[in-house]
Amino acid sequence: MATAYVTIGTVVTRDIFNGIDARSEAVTTSGAAANGGIVARVGQAAQVLCATHVYAKSGPGVTLTNGIYCPANVPTFIAMTEGQAVSLIDAV
């Protein structure tokens, strides 16, 4: 179990969010899928940062086989679908 920090917003250029519409939240991860509360708008991406390895995806129901691997302490960007939040699960 860890705390993952998720930021969702419009990416202006490589790894840089538009400071006007970006929002962040902390999501507690575990061995079961945990969903964030911030939903993406059209054309937005999410950045996931966690002290431990996690898997993430846009929308509910992330698993170890359908998520994007996010290495520990490495900001990882994922494309988002409008109206979806990030779903996270610990990598075991």
XYZ file of N, CA, C and O in Angstrom:
368
model
N 0.845 -1.172 0.000
C 0.000 0.000 0.000
C 0.892 1.238 0.000
O 1.868 1.303 0.726
N 0.534 2.202 -0.833
C 1.301 3.442 -0.940
C 0.373 4.564 -1.369
O -0.795 4.333 -1.670
N 0.921 5.750 -1.417
C 0.173 6.895 -1.914
C 0.737 7.282 -3.265
O 1.933 7.541 -3.400
N -0.117 7.277 -4.267
C 0.266 7.714 -5.612
C -0.287 9.109 -5.837
O -1.403 9.425 -5.412
N 0.489 9.940 -6.481
C 0.060 11.300 -6.783
C -0.279 11.367 -8.260
O 0.539 11.034 -9.115
N -1.513 11.776 -8.543
C -2.027 11.809 -9.913
C -2.344 13.258 -10.269
O -3.038 13.945 -9.527
N -1.817 13.707 -11.400
C -2.151 15.028 -11.932
C -2.761 14.816 -13.309
O -2.212 14.082 -14.130
N -3.901 15.445 -13.540
C -4.575 15.363 -14.838
C -4.688 16.769 -15.397
O -5.080 17.701 -14.689
N -4.341 16.922 -16.665
C -4.444 18.218 -17.312
C -4.029 18.137 -18.760
O -3.693 17.072 -19.278
N -4.024 19.282 -19.403
C -3.601 19.387 -20.786
C -2.085 19.522 -20.815
O -1.522 20.371 -20.128
N -1.434 18.668 -21.588
C 0.018 18.730 -21.720
C 0.350 19.687 -22.857
O -0.082 19.497 -23.992
N 1.106 20.742 -22.532
C 1.447 21.770 -23.514
C 2.602 21.311 -24.395
O 2.579 21.462 -25.604
N 3.604 20.770 -23.778
C 4.754 20.210 -24.470
C 5.260 19.061 -23.616
O 4.720 18.813 -22.542
N 6.256 18.369 -24.036
C 6.724 17.173 -23.338
C 6.841 17.399 -21.828
O 7.608 18.231 -21.367
N 6.063 16.637 -21.065
C 6.105 16.618 -19.593
C 5.744 17.944 -18.913
O 6.070 18.139 -17.751
N 5.081 18.849 -19.618
C 4.705 20.128 -19.011
C 3.200 20.319 -19.149
O 2.651 20.326 -20.250
N 2.532 20.491 -17.995
C 1.095 20.723 -17.984
C 0.774 22.192 -18.166
O 1.539 23.070 -17.758
N -0.404 22.466 -18.736
C -0.965 23.799 -18.755
C -1.389 24.098 -17.315
O -2.218 23.387 -16.752
N -0.826 25.100 -16.707
C -1.084 25.406 -15.300
C -2.495 25.894 -15.013
O -2.902 25.985 -13.862
N -3.269 26.183 -16.027
C -4.623 26.700 -15.823
C -5.611 25.582 -15.511
O -6.483 25.732 -14.662
N -5.494 24.442 -16.187
C -6.519 23.410 -16.030
C -6.027 22.126 -15.353
O -6.770 21.155 -15.247
N -4.797 22.096 -14.865
C -4.274 20.881 -14.220
C -4.819 20.760 -12.792
O -4.985 21.745 -12.093
N -5.137 19.522 -12.411
C -5.623 19.218 -11.062
C -4.864 18.012 -10.548
O -4.497 17.137 -11.321
N -4.635 17.964 -9.225
C -3.891 16.856 -8.628
C -4.653 16.255 -7.460
O -5.468 16.923 -6.821
N -4.336 14.972 -7.179
C -4.925 14.285 -6.034
C -3.985 13.180 -5.573
O -3.107 12.738 -6.321
N -4.169 12.736 -4.354
C -3.439 11.592 -3.813
C -4.401 10.407 -3.773
O -5.542 10.543 -3.333
N -3.936 9.252 -4.253
C -4.746 8.040 -4.276
C -3.985 6.953 -3.522
O -2.818 6.695 -3.819
N -4.627 6.334 -2.548
C -4.012 5.236 -1.808
C -4.154 3.960 -2.614
O -5.256 3.557 -2.962
N -3.023 3.335 -2.917
C -3.032 2.123 -3.723
C -2.996 0.887 -2.837
O -2.619 0.954 -1.672
N -3.393 -0.246 -3.412
C -3.338 -1.526 -2.700
C -3.336 -2.639 -3.742
O -3.167 -2.390 -4.925
N -3.581 -3.863 -3.309
C -3.633 -5.006 -4.211
C -4.923 -5.100 -4.990
O -5.089 -5.974 -5.837
N -5.865 -4.199 -4.716
C -7.126 -4.110 -5.465
C -7.154 -2.755 -6.170
O -6.507 -1.800 -5.738
N -7.892 -2.669 -7.258
C -7.967 -1.421 -8.017
C -8.515 -0.289 -7.154
O -9.496 -0.452 -6.446
N -7.836 0.858 -7.202
C -8.278 2.068 -6.504
C -8.481 3.149 -7.554
O -7.595 3.402 -8.373
N -9.644 3.772 -7.553
C -9.964 4.789 -8.544
C -9.796 6.185 -7.974
O -10.188 6.455 -6.845
N -9.215 7.067 -8.783
C -9.100 8.466 -8.414
C -10.448 9.155 -8.558
O -11.410 8.575 -9.064
N -10.512 10.392 -8.138
C -11.758 11.139 -8.188
C -11.786 12.238 -9.241
O -12.833 12.797 -9.529
N -10.632 12.549 -9.817
C -10.564 13.601 -10.832
C -10.802 12.974 -12.203
O -10.149 11.999 -12.560
N -11.725 13.538 -12.966
C -12.000 13.005 -14.303
C -11.350 13.884 -15.370
O -11.221 15.090 -15.201
N -10.951 13.245 -16.443
C -10.275 13.937 -17.530
C -11.271 14.624 -18.458
O -12.398 14.171 -18.623
N -10.803 15.707 -19.042
C -11.543 16.386 -20.094
C -10.932 15.989 -21.437
O -9.914 15.302 -21.482
N -11.513 16.432 -22.512
C -11.028 16.095 -23.852
C -9.553 16.478 -24.003
O -9.152 17.583 -23.648
N -8.749 15.540 -24.512
C -7.354 15.812 -24.830
C -6.404 15.881 -23.656
O -5.268 16.312 -23.821
N -6.833 15.447 -22.472
C -5.965 15.544 -21.315
C -5.207 14.239 -21.071
O -5.595 13.174 -21.544
N -4.118 14.365 -20.326
C -3.296 13.226 -19.943
C -3.156 13.232 -18.430
O -3.432 14.227 -17.765
N -2.715 12.093 -17.889
C -2.472 11.989 -16.451
C -1.006 11.671 -16.220
O -0.387 10.927 -16.986
N -0.473 12.236 -15.161
C 0.873 11.889 -14.706
C 0.719 11.150 -13.390
O 0.017 11.625 -12.485
N 1.365 9.996 -13.269
C 1.313 9.184 -12.054
C 2.707 9.158 -11.454
O 3.689 8.889 -12.151
N 2.794 9.440 -10.148
C 4.063 9.375 -9.434
C 3.820 8.690 -8.102
O 2.935 9.085 -7.343
N 4.592 7.628 -7.821
C 4.419 6.864 -6.594
C 5.790 6.370 -6.129
O 6.673 6.108 -6.950
N 5.967 6.238 -4.821
C 7.230 5.745 -4.263
C 7.410 4.253 -4.497
O 8.505 3.718 -4.326
N 6.344 3.562 -4.872
C 6.425 2.132 -5.182
C 5.928 1.902 -6.609
O 5.319 2.778 -7.212
N 6.175 0.721 -7.141
C 5.736 0.380 -8.495
C 4.219 0.163 -8.501
O 3.685 -0.511 -7.622
N 3.537 0.764 -9.484
C 2.095 0.581 -9.632
C 1.763 0.394 -11.107
O 2.591 0.644 -11.985
N 0.551 -0.069 -11.368
C -0.018 -0.100 -12.713
C -1.165 0.896 -12.738
O -1.886 1.057 -11.745
N -1.354 1.557 -13.881
C -2.406 2.569 -13.999
C -3.086 2.446 -15.356
O -2.497 1.962 -16.327
N -4.343 2.889 -15.401
C -5.060 2.987 -16.679
C -6.157 4.020 -16.563
O -6.570 4.386 -15.464
N -6.623 4.485 -17.709
C -7.752 5.391 -17.763
C -9.022 4.571 -17.606
O -9.232 3.606 -18.333
N -9.834 4.924 -16.638
C -11.080 4.198 -16.398
C -10.912 3.148 -15.315
O -9.806 2.820 -14.909
N -12.023 2.615 -14.840
C -11.983 1.670 -13.720
C -11.454 0.299 -14.122
O -11.379 -0.032 -15.298
N -11.084 -0.470 -13.120
C -10.771 -1.876 -13.338
C -9.359 -2.199 -13.767
O -9.140 -3.155 -14.503
N -8.371 -1.436 -13.334
C -6.996 -1.767 -13.693
C -6.600 -3.116 -13.085
O -7.039 -3.470 -11.992
N -5.816 -3.864 -13.835
C -5.252 -5.130 -13.360
C -3.770 -5.138 -13.719
O -3.276 -4.237 -14.420
N -3.084 -6.176 -13.294
C -1.665 -6.297 -13.626
C -1.447 -6.582 -15.114
O -0.345 -6.419 -15.626
N -2.495 -6.982 -15.801
C -2.349 -7.310 -17.230
C -2.914 -6.256 -18.179
O -2.596 -6.272 -19.362
N -3.735 -5.322 -17.697
C -4.283 -4.312 -18.609
C -3.814 -2.898 -18.293
O -4.203 -1.958 -18.958
N -2.974 -2.740 -17.276
C -2.504 -1.416 -16.885
C -1.146 -1.074 -17.469
O -0.442 -1.932 -18.003
N -0.787 0.186 -17.363
C 0.523 0.679 -17.787
C 1.426 0.661 -16.567
O 1.069 1.190 -15.507
N 2.590 0.055 -16.690
C 3.530 -0.048 -15.584
C 4.141 1.318 -15.301
O 4.650 1.989 -16.202
N 4.080 1.735 -14.041
C 4.649 3.004 -13.593
C 5.751 2.689 -12.579
O 5.448 2.310 -11.442
N 7.029 2.799 -12.963
C 8.112 2.475 -12.045
C 8.136 3.428 -10.847
O 7.694 4.578 -10.945
N 8.669 2.948 -9.742
C 8.756 3.761 -8.531
C 9.565 5.032 -8.785
O 10.610 5.000 -9.440
N 9.040 6.143 -8.283
C 9.720 7.446 -8.317
C 10.024 7.973 -9.714
O 10.918 8.797 -9.884
N 9.283 7.503 -10.715
C 9.445 7.989 -12.090
C 8.095 8.520 -12.558
O 7.131 7.753 -12.657
N 7.973 9.826 -12.834
C 6.706 10.347 -13.336
C 6.361 9.673 -14.663
O 7.164 9.651 -15.588
N 5.160 9.081 -14.733
C 4.725 8.361 -15.923
C 3.446 8.990 -16.450
O 2.486 9.158 -15.695
N 3.437 9.339 -17.730
C 2.264 9.942 -18.349
C 1.435 8.873 -19.042
O 1.982 7.975 -19.678
N 0.115 8.977 -18.915
C -0.790 8.090 -19.632
C -1.881 8.923 -20.295
O -2.317 9.938 -19.753
N -2.297 8.491 -21.470
C -3.400 9.166 -22.167
C -4.692 8.874 -21.423
O -4.877 7.788 -20.873
N -5.584 9.837 -21.406
C -6.856 9.689 -20.700
C -8.019 9.785 -21.673
O -7.941 10.433 -22.707
N -9.108 9.120 -21.300
C -10.355 9.187 -22.039
C -11.264 10.183 -21.326
O -11.360 10.166 -20.098
N -11.913 11.038 -22.082
C -12.798 12.046 -21.495
C -13.799 11.394 -20.538
O -14.415 10.374 -20.841
N -13.947 11.976 -19.339
C -14.907 11.499 -18.362
C -14.402 10.363 -17.483
O -15.112 9.911 -16.595
N -13.183 9.888 -17.705
C -12.623 8.787 -16.922
C -11.629 9.308 -15.886
O -10.964 10.321 -16.105
N -11.514 8.575 -14.780
C -10.495 8.853 -13.768
C -9.414 7.787 -13.884
O -9.588 6.772 -14.580
N -8.300 7.987 -13.205
C -7.211 7.015 -13.218
C -7.530 5.889 -12.220
O -8.023 6.145 -11.127
N -7.247 4.673 -12.624
C -7.387 3.502 -11.765
C -5.976 2.968 -11.511
O -5.178 2.852 -12.447
N -5.651 2.655 -10.238
C -4.304 2.238 -9.852
C -4.323 0.947 -9.060
O -5.280 0.698 -8.307
N -3.268 0.147 -9.199
C -3.118 -1.071 -8.409
C -1.624 -1.279 -8.142
O -0.790 -0.939 -9.004
N -1.285 -1.781 -6.961
C 0.117 -2.070 -6.646
C 0.661 -3.152 -7.566
O -0.027 -4.119 -7.876
N 1.921 -2.998 -7.980
C 2.606 -4.044 -8.733
C 3.207 -5.010 -7.723
O 3.849 -4.599 -6.766
N 2.955 -6.283 -7.907
C 3.472 -7.274 -6.961
C 4.478 -8.176 -7.628
O 4.552 -8.305 -8.785
